[in-house]
Short mmCIF file of N, CA and C in Angstrom, two decimals:
data_model
loop_
_atom_site.label_atom_id
_atom_site.label_comp_id
_atom_site.label_asym_id
_atom_site.label_seq_id
_atom_site.Cartn_x
_atom_site.Cartn_y
_atom_site.Cartn_z
N UNK M 293 -5.84 6.78 0.56
CA UNK M 293 -6.47 6.42 0.03
C UNK M 293 -8.08 6.19 1.50
N UNK M 294 -9.53 7.11 0.83
CA UNK M 294 -9.69 6.95 2.07
C UNK M 294 -11.87 6.82 2.05
N UNK M 295 -12.33 5.99 2.42
CA UNK M 295 -13.62 5.63 2.18
C UNK M 295 -14.71 5.81 3.74
N UNK M 296 -15.71 6.38 4.54
CA UNK M 296 -16.32 6.18 4.94
C UNK M 296 -17.47 4.51 4.94
N UNK M 297 -17.18 3.80 5.92
CA UNK M 297 -18.38 3.43 5.75
C UNK M 297 -19.45 3.04 6.73
N UNK M 298 -20.95 2.79 6.45
CA UNK M 298 -21.81 2.63 7.73
C UNK M 298 -22.13 1.24 8.08
N UNK M 299 -20.66 1.21 9.22
CA UNK M 299 -20.42 0.05 10.09
C UNK M 299 -19.80 0.41 10.95
N UNK M 300 -19.73 -0.56 11.97
CA UNK M 300 -19.04 -0.34 12.89
C UNK M 300 -17.64 -0.85 12.51
N UNK M 301 -16.44 -0.05 13.58
CA UNK M 301 -15.34 -0.56 12.96
C UNK M 301 -15.08 -1.98 13.44
N UNK M 302 -15.86 -2.39 14.41
CA UNK M 302 -15.25 -4.08 14.38
C UNK M 302 -16.34 -4.84 13.23
N UNK M 303 -17.01 -4.59 12.94
CA UNK M 303 -17.37 -5.40 11.58
C UNK M 303 -16.30 -5.06 10.24
N UNK M 304 -16.21 -4.22 10.71
CA UNK M 304 -15.04 -4.24 9.57
C UNK M 304 -13.95 -4.97 9.68
N UNK M 305 -13.26 -4.67 10.89
CA UNK M 305 -11.97 -5.90 11.41
C UNK M 305 -12.23 -7.00 11.05
N UNK M 306 -14.06 -7.70 11.51
CA UNK M 306 -13.67 -8.81 10.70
C UNK M 306 -13.47 -9.82 9.64
N UNK M 307 -13.82 -8.21 8.75
CA UNK M 307 -13.54 -8.59 7.04
C UNK M 307 -12.49 -8.38 6.34
N UNK M 308 -11.98 -7.74 8.01
CA UNK M 308 -10.51 -7.71 7.58
C UNK M 308 -9.15 -8.77 7.59
N UNK M 309 -9.72 -9.34 9.09
CA UNK M 309 -9.14 -10.37 9.55
C UNK M 309 -9.48 -11.47 9.69
N UNK M 310 -10.71 -11.95 9.52
CA UNK M 310 -11.71 -13.28 9.79
C UNK M 310 -11.48 -13.71 8.21
N UNK M 311 -10.74 -15.16 7.86
CA UNK M 311 -10.92 -15.72 6.38
C UNK M 311 -12.05 -16.01 6.11
N UNK M 312 -12.48 -16.68 7.18
CA UNK M 312 -13.96 -17.06 6.15
C UNK M 312 -15.02 -15.67 5.34
N UNK M 313 -14.98 -14.53 6.30
CA UNK M 313 -15.33 -12.91 5.92
C UNK M 313 -14.32 -12.73 4.70
N UNK M 314 -13.50 -12.45 4.79
CA UNK M 314 -12.14 -12.13 4.05
C UNK M 314 -12.83 -12.14 2.41
N UNK M 315 -13.14 -13.24 2.50
CA UNK M 315 -13.39 -13.66 0.76
C UNK M 315 -14.17 -13.01 0.28
N UNK M 316 -15.34 -12.72 1.34
CA UNK M 316 -16.83 -11.90 0.81
C UNK M 316 -16.62 -11.14 -0.25
N UNK M 317 -15.25 -10.22 0.02
CA UNK M 317 -14.72 -9.02 -0.76
C UNK M 317 -13.63 -8.69 -1.32
N UNK M 318 -12.01 -9.95 -0.98
CA UNK M 318 -11.35 -9.22 -1.66
C UNK M 318 -11.08 -11.19 -1.79
N UNK M 319 -10.83 -11.81 -3.37
CA UNK M 319 -10.56 -13.58 -3.42
C UNK M 319 -11.14 -14.17 -2.89
N UNK M 320 -10.94 -15.27 -3.56
CA UNK M 320 -11.62 -16.43 -3.40
C UNK M 320 -11.56 -17.40 -2.24
N UNK M 321 -10.26 -16.94 -2.30
CA UNK M 321 -9.62 -17.76 -0.89
C UNK M 321 -8.70 -16.77 0.18
N UNK M 322 -8.51 -17.24 1.42
CA UNK M 322 -7.94 -16.13 2.01
C UNK M 322 -7.37 -16.83 2.87
N UNK M 323 -6.01 -17.25 3.18
CA UNK M 323 -5.50 -17.77 4.88
C UNK M 323 -4.60 -16.85 4.93
N UNK M 324 -5.18 -16.70 6.67
CA UNK M 324 -5.35 -15.22 7.56
C UNK M 324 -4.03 -16.00 8.71
N UNK M 325 -3.36 -15.35 9.15
CA UNK M 325 -3.59 -15.68 11.04
C UNK M 325 -2.52 -14.04 11.48
N UNK M 326 -3.60 -13.21 11.60
CA UNK M 326 -3.72 -11.46 12.00
C UNK M 326 -3.15 -11.69 13.41
N UNK M 327 -2.03 -11.11 13.67
CA UNK M 327 -1.00 -10.95 14.58
C UNK M 327 0.26 -10.80 14.14
N UNK M 328 0.73 -9.74 15.20
CA UNK M 328 2.31 -9.62 14.26
C UNK M 328 3.16 -10.97 14.33
N UNK M 329 3.52 -10.47 12.69
CA UNK M 329 5.19 -12.06 12.34
C UNK M 329 3.73 -13.06 11.77
N UNK M 330 2.54 -13.16 11.91
CA UNK M 330 1.81 -14.03 11.35
C UNK M 330 1.85 -13.61 9.49
N UNK M 331 1.65 -14.97 8.99
CA UNK M 331 1.53 -14.51 7.65
C UNK M 331 0.25 -14.50 7.16
N UNK M 332 0.13 -14.41 5.79
CA UNK M 332 -1.34 -13.93 5.17
C UNK M 332 -0.94 -14.40 3.82
N UNK M 333 -1.81 -15.29 3.20
CA UNK M 333 -2.07 -15.41 1.22
C UNK M 333 -3.49 -14.80 0.81
N UNK M 334 -3.56 -14.50 -0.10
CA UNK M 334 -5.18 -14.21 -1.01
C UNK M 334 -4.63 -14.30 -1.91
N UNK M 335 -5.80 -15.64 -2.42
CA UNK M 335 -5.84 -16.31 -3.47
C UNK M 335 -7.05 -15.84 -4.43
N UNK M 336 -6.26 -14.46 -5.91
CA UNK M 336 -8.00 -14.19 -5.94
C UNK M 336 -8.18 -15.38 -7.79
N UNK M 337 -6.79 -15.76 -7.85
CA UNK M 337 -7.31 -17.35 -9.05
C UNK M 337 -5.15 -18.37 -8.89
N UNK M 338 -4.95 -18.81 -9.83
CA UNK M 338 -4.09 -19.57 -9.91
C UNK M 338 -3.08 -19.22 -10.23
N UNK M 339 -2.98 -17.84 -11.04
CA UNK M 339 -1.83 -17.18 -11.13
C UNK M 339 -1.77 -15.92 -10.39
N UNK M 340 -2.81 -15.40 -9.46
CA UNK M 340 -2.66 -13.93 -8.67
C UNK M 340 -2.59 -14.71 -7.52
N UNK M 341 -1.76 -14.37 -6.60
CA UNK M 341 -1.58 -14.65 -5.16
C UNK M 341 -0.72 -13.59 -4.90
N UNK M 342 -1.46 -12.88 -3.70
CA UNK M 342 -0.65 -12.01 -2.65
C UNK M 342 -0.44 -12.30 -1.64
N UNK M 343 0.80 -12.20 -0.99
CA UNK M 343 1.27 -12.68 0.19
C UNK M 343 1.99 -11.65 0.90
N UNK M 344 2.54 -11.85 2.17
CA UNK M 344 3.05 -10.47 3.31
C UNK M 344 2.89 -11.18 4.52
N UNK M 345 3.76 -10.09 5.15
CA UNK M 345 3.15 -10.50 6.92
C UNK M 345 2.38 -9.32 7.55
N UNK M 346 1.78 -9.88 8.90
CA UNK M 346 1.57 -8.56 9.58
C UNK M 346 2.78 -7.88 10.40
N UNK M 347 2.10 -6.73 10.41
CA UNK M 347 3.43 -6.19 11.00
C UNK M 347 2.33 -5.46 12.84
N UNK M 348 1.34 -4.98 12.42
CA UNK M 348 0.37 -4.40 13.40
C UNK M 348 -0.36 -4.55 13.03
N UNK M 349 -0.96 -5.26 14.91
CA UNK M 349 -2.99 -6.09 14.98
C UNK M 349 -3.47 -4.98 16.20
N UNK M 350 -4.34 -4.25 15.53
CA UNK M 350 -5.15 -3.68 16.89
C UNK M 350 -6.74 -3.42 16.72
N UNK M 351 -7.18 -4.05 17.57
CA UNK M 351 -8.51 -4.63 17.14
C UNK M 351 -9.18 -3.74 16.80
N UNK M 352 -10.04 -3.56 15.84
CA UNK M 352 -10.69 -2.74 15.56
C UNK M 352 -10.45 -1.34 15.71
N UNK M 353 -9.42 -1.45 15.37
CA UNK M 353 -8.56 0.15 14.98
C UNK M 353 -7.12 -0.05 13.52
N UNK M 354 -6.37 -1.04 13.84
CA UNK M 354 -5.90 -0.57 12.56
C UNK M 354 -5.13 -1.95 12.20
N UNK M 355 -5.09 -2.16 10.83
CA UNK M 355 -4.38 -3.51 10.69
C UNK M 355 -2.50 -3.01 9.53
N UNK M 356 -1.79 -2.87 9.44
CA UNK M 356 -0.50 -3.60 8.66
C UNK M 356 0.38 -4.49 8.37
N UNK M 357 0.11 -4.72 7.48
CA UNK M 357 0.93 -5.41 6.71
C UNK M 357 1.94 -5.23 5.95
N UNK M 358 3.08 -6.01 5.24
CA UNK M 358 3.31 -6.17 4.38
C UNK M 358 3.10 -6.49 2.71
N UNK M 359 3.29 -6.29 1.56
CA UNK M 359 2.41 -6.55 0.83
C UNK M 359 3.63 -7.75 -0.48
N UNK M 360 2.41 -8.43 -1.26
CA UNK M 360 3.51 -8.45 -2.58
C UNK M 360 3.23 -9.48 -3.52
N UNK M 361 3.33 -9.99 -4.92
CA UNK M 361 2.40 -11.12 -5.52
C UNK M 361 3.83 -11.82 -5.10
N UNK M 362 3.08 -13.46 -4.92
CA UNK M 362 4.46 -15.02 -5.43
C UNK M 362 4.47 -14.88 -6.64
N UNK M 363 3.86 -14.64 -7.83
CA UNK M 363 4.28 -15.17 -8.76
C UNK M 363 5.35 -14.22 -9.22
N UNK M 364 6.50 -15.33 -10.02
CA UNK M 364 7.73 -15.01 -9.92
C UNK M 364 7.97 -13.48 -10.93
N UNK M 365 7.53 -14.04 -11.98
CA UNK M 365 7.60 -12.79 -12.97
C UNK M 365 6.66 -10.87 -12.72
N UNK M 366 6.36 -11.14 -11.20
CA UNK M 366 6.14 -10.24 -10.53
C UNK M 366 7.11 -8.98 -9.43
N UNK M 367 7.08 -7.75 -10.22
CA UNK M 367 8.22 -7.39 -9.97
C UNK M 367 7.96 -6.80 -8.34
N UNK M 368 6.76 -6.93 -7.81
CA UNK M 368 6.69 -6.26 -6.26
C UNK M 368 6.37 -7.84 -5.30
N UNK M 369 7.60 -8.41 -5.20
CA UNK M 369 8.12 -9.63 -4.47
C UNK M 369 7.26 -9.00 -2.66
N UNK M 370 6.46 -10.38 -2.34
CA UNK M 370 6.56 -10.14 -1.06
C UNK M 370 7.49 -9.44 0.08
N UNK M 371 6.84 -9.06 0.77
CA UNK M 371 7.02 -8.17 1.80
C UNK M 371 8.22 -6.18 1.29
N UNK M 372 7.66 -6.43 0.13
CA UNK M 372 8.59 -5.60 -0.53
C UNK M 372 7.23 -3.70 -0.15
N UNK M 373 6.48 -3.91 0.25
CA UNK M 373 5.93 -2.83 0.07
C UNK M 373 4.87 -2.98 1.18
N UNK M 374 4.48 -1.97 2.21
CA UNK M 374 3.28 -2.34 2.99
C UNK M 374 1.87 -1.36 2.89
N UNK M 375 0.93 -2.04 3.76
CA UNK M 375 -0.02 -1.73 4.05
C UNK M 375 -1.04 -1.01 5.08
N UNK M 376 -1.14 -0.01 5.21
CA UNK M 376 -1.46 0.56 6.47
C UNK M 376 -2.92 0.78 6.36
N UNK M 377 -3.91 0.11 7.13
CA UNK M 377 -5.36 0.69 7.38
C UNK M 377 -5.78 1.12 8.19
N UNK M 378 -5.92 1.98 8.76
CA UNK M 378 -7.01 2.95 10.40
C UNK M 378 -8.08 2.40 9.80
N UNK M 379 -8.65 2.48 11.01
CA UNK M 379 -10.28 2.34 11.10
C UNK M 379 -11.15 3.38 12.54
N UNK M 380 -11.92 4.24 12.31
CA UNK M 380 -11.62 5.28 12.96
C UNK M 380 -12.82 5.62 13.13
N UNK M 381 -13.71 5.45 14.03
CA UNK M 381 -14.84 5.86 14.45
C UNK M 381 -15.41 7.02 14.07
N UNK M 382 -16.43 7.30 13.29
CA UNK M 382 -17.01 8.63 12.89
C UNK M 382 -18.85 8.27 13.23
N UNK M 383 -19.53 8.47 14.44
CA UNK M 383 -20.95 8.63 14.65
C UNK M 383 -21.10 7.41 14.72
N UNK M 384 -22.41 7.07 13.73
CA UNK M 384 -22.61 5.73 12.63
C UNK M 384 -21.71 5.09 12.27
N UNK M 385 -20.94 5.53 11.41
CA UNK M 385 -19.89 5.87 10.65
C UNK M 385 -18.64 4.97 10.71
N UNK M 386 -17.58 5.04 9.74
CA UNK M 386 -16.28 4.07 10.06
C UNK M 386 -15.45 5.08 9.03
N UNK M 387 -14.71 5.92 9.14
CA UNK M 387 -13.72 6.18 8.23
C UNK M 387 -12.44 5.04 8.31
N UNK M 388 -11.96 4.59 6.87
CA UNK M 388 -11.62 3.89 6.68
C UNK M 388 -10.38 4.17 5.80
N UNK M 389 -9.17 4.43 6.24
CA UNK M 389 -8.30 5.09 5.65
C UNK M 389 -7.30 4.37 5.46
N UNK M 390 -6.46 4.05 4.40
CA UNK M 390 -6.08 3.09 3.30
C UNK M 390 -4.30 3.21 3.04
N UNK M 391 -3.30 3.70 3.21
CA UNK M 391 -1.88 3.72 2.58
C UNK M 391 -0.84 2.83 1.97
N UNK M 392 -0.90 2.82 0.49
CA UNK M 392 0.01 1.76 0.49
C UNK M 392 1.68 2.09 -0.19
N UNK M 393 2.95 1.84 0.39
CA UNK M 393 3.74 2.37 0.10
C UNK M 393 4.74 1.46 -0.16
N UNK M 394 5.95 1.61 -0.93
CA UNK M 394 7.09 1.37 -1.08
C UNK M 394 6.93 0.42 -2.56
N UNK M 395 5.65 0.89 -3.61
CA UNK M 395 5.59 0.26 -4.32
C UNK M 395 6.61 0.99 -5.72
N UNK M 396 7.08 -0.17 -6.46
CA UNK M 396 7.61 1.35 -8.06
C UNK M 396 6.15 1.63 -8.55
N UNK M 397 6.69 2.77 -8.87
CA UNK M 397 5.82 3.79 -10.00
C UNK M 397 5.35 3.29 -10.63
N UNK M 398 5.42 2.54 -11.34
CA UNK M 398 5.00 1.96 -12.74
C UNK M 398 3.38 1.23 -11.37
N UNK M 399 3.88 1.09 -10.48
CA UNK M 399 2.96 -0.30 -9.95
C UNK M 399 1.56 0.90 -9.74
N UNK M 400 2.04 1.57 -9.03
CA UNK M 400 1.40 3.00 -7.87
C UNK M 400 -0.33 2.77 -8.61
N UNK M 401 -0.20 3.39 -10.12
CA UNK M 401 -1.63 3.40 -10.40
C UNK M 401 -2.66 2.24 -11.06
N UNK M 402 -1.64 1.03 -11.03
CA UNK M 402 -2.71 -0.41 -10.95
C UNK M 402 -3.41 -0.90 -9.64
N UNK M 403 -2.61 -0.18 -8.14
CA UNK M 403 -2.33 -1.27 -7.10
C UNK M 403 -4.10 0.16 -6.47
N UNK M 404 -3.56 1.41 -6.91
CA UNK M 404 -4.92 2.33 -6.65
C UNK M 404 -5.82 2.02 -7.27
N UNK M 405 -6.47 1.64 -8.71
CA UNK M 405 -7.08 1.23 -8.88
C UNK M 405 -7.65 0.06 -8.43
N UNK M 406 -6.99 -0.81 -7.75
CA UNK M 406 -7.16 -1.93 -7.38
C UNK M 406 -8.02 -1.78 -6.06
N UNK M 407 -7.12 -1.21 -5.11
CA UNK M 407 -7.68 -1.11 -3.49
C UNK M 407 -8.71 -0.07 -3.90
N UNK M 408 -8.98 0.75 -4.24
CA UNK M 408 -9.91 1.81 -4.61
C UNK M 408 -11.33 0.64 -5.09
N UNK M 409 -11.73 -0.05 -5.77
CA UNK M 409 -12.78 -1.26 -6.29
C UNK M 409 -12.42 -1.52 -4.82
N UNK M 410 -11.91 -2.71 -4.47
CA UNK M 410 -11.67 -3.62 -3.21
C UNK M 410 -12.71 -2.70 -1.76
N UNK M 411 -12.18 -1.28 -1.62
CA UNK M 411 -12.26 -0.77 -0.55
C UNK M 411 -14.23 -0.26 -0.91
N UNK M 412 -14.17 -0.22 -2.47
CA UNK M 412 -16.33 -0.23 -2.22
C UNK M 412 -17.04 -1.42 -2.10
N UNK M 413 -15.95 -2.47 -2.47
CA UNK M 413 -16.85 -4.00 -2.18
C UNK M 413 -16.56 -4.12 -0.77
N UNK M 414 -14.95 -3.62 0.28
CA UNK M 414 -15.45 -3.76 1.63
C UNK M 414 -16.54 -3.18 2.09
N UNK M 415 -17.30 -1.82 1.72
CA UNK M 415 -17.84 -1.26 2.35
C UNK M 415 -19.56 -1.69 2.18
N UNK M 416 -19.64 -2.53 0.58
CA UNK M 416 -20.60 -3.40 0.18
C UNK M 416 -20.73 -4.49 1.30
N UNK M 417 -19.82 -5.31 1.65
CA UNK M 417 -19.69 -6.32 2.67
C UNK M 417 -19.77 -5.86 4.22
N UNK M 418 -19.77 -4.87 4.36
CA UNK M 418 -19.57 -4.65 5.53
C UNK M 418 -20.64 -4.16 6.38
N UNK M 419 -21.72 -3.78 5.12
CA UNK M 419 -22.98 -3.05 5.10
C UNK M 419 -24.07 -3.99 4.33
N UNK M 420 -24.05 -5.32 4.86
CA UNK M 420 -24.45 -6.59 4.80
C UNK M 420 -24.97 -6.65 3.54
N UNK M 421 -24.69 -6.22 2.50
CA UNK M 421 -24.59 -6.53 0.58
C UNK M 421 -23.60 -7.39 0.31
N UNK M 422 -24.32 -7.51 -0.85
CA UNK M 422 -22.81 -8.46 -1.95
C UNK M 422 -22.18 -8.62 -2.83
N UNK M 423 -21.08 -7.95 -2.58
CA UNK M 423 -20.42 -7.59 -3.59
C UNK M 423 -20.14 -8.27 -5.54
N UNK M 424 -20.67 -9.21 -4.65
CA UNK M 424 -20.54 -10.81 -6.59
C UNK M 424 -19.26 -11.15 -6.31
N UNK M 425 -18.82 -11.92 -7.24
CA UNK M 425 -17.65 -12.31 -7.12
C UNK M 425 -16.34 -11.35 -7.61
N UNK M 426 -15.57 -11.88 -6.81
CA UNK M 426 -14.53 -10.62 -7.12
C UNK M 426 -14.27 -10.81 -8.47
N UNK M 427 -13.80 -9.56 -9.43
CA UNK M 427 -13.60 -9.15 -11.20
C UNK M 427 -12.18 -9.63 -10.99
N UNK M 428 -10.70 -10.04 -10.12
CA UNK M 428 -10.57 -10.58 -10.34
C UNK M 428 -9.57 -12.27 -10.34
N UNK M 429 -11.10 -13.00 -10.22
CA UNK M 429 -11.59 -14.17 -9.94
C UNK M 429 -10.40 -15.22 -11.52
N UNK M 430 -10.07 -14.68 -12.71
CA UNK M 430 -9.44 -15.16 -13.20
C UNK M 430 -7.98 -14.95 -13.71
N UNK M 431 -7.13 -15.48 -13.59
CA UNK M 431 -5.96 -14.68 -14.13
C UNK M 431 -5.71 -13.59 -15.12
N UNK M 432 -4.74 -12.54 -15.07
CA UNK M 432 -5.28 -11.17 -15.98
C UNK M 432 -4.41 -12.00 -16.93
N UNK M 433 -4.88 -11.30 -18.44
CA UNK M 433 -3.60 -11.50 -19.80
C UNK M 433 -2.38 -11.06 -19.84
N UNK M 434 -1.46 -11.58 -20.07
CA UNK M 434 -0.13 -11.12 -19.20
C UNK M 434 0.46 -10.86 -21.07
#
C-alpha cells in the first residue's frame, strides 16, 4: 500500500523513529530503539502492545522491522511478520510505500485496514495537523 504525503522524507522519518513523535499518529506510547537489532514496543492500550525488532534503518529513506503482538492469545507473535516502509521523495511530496508480509491469511485484511488508517494519520501528523486520539486507545472486545 502507498500514500503520498506533502512533507519531506526527513519529517516522515522522524515520525517513524522518534518516540516523542511516534505516538502523535500511532499508539499511546512508544519505546523505540531504531537501529538494526533494536527493539520497539508500541503501546496502544493495556491489552494491545505491538513488539518487534528493527532489521534495517536508513535515515530518511527506509525502515524495516519485524512485527507481532505481545498478547498470549494473539497468533501473530513478535517477530513472526515483517514491515517494510520506503520513503521516496517526489518533488514537494514523499511517496510512502508500506509492505507487511508474513501474516496468516485471516490477519491480512484487519492489518491492511489498520495500516491504511495509520498511514492516513501519519499524513495528517506529517503536514502539521492533529490526527486526534488513536482509535485503538481502548482494548478491542474479544
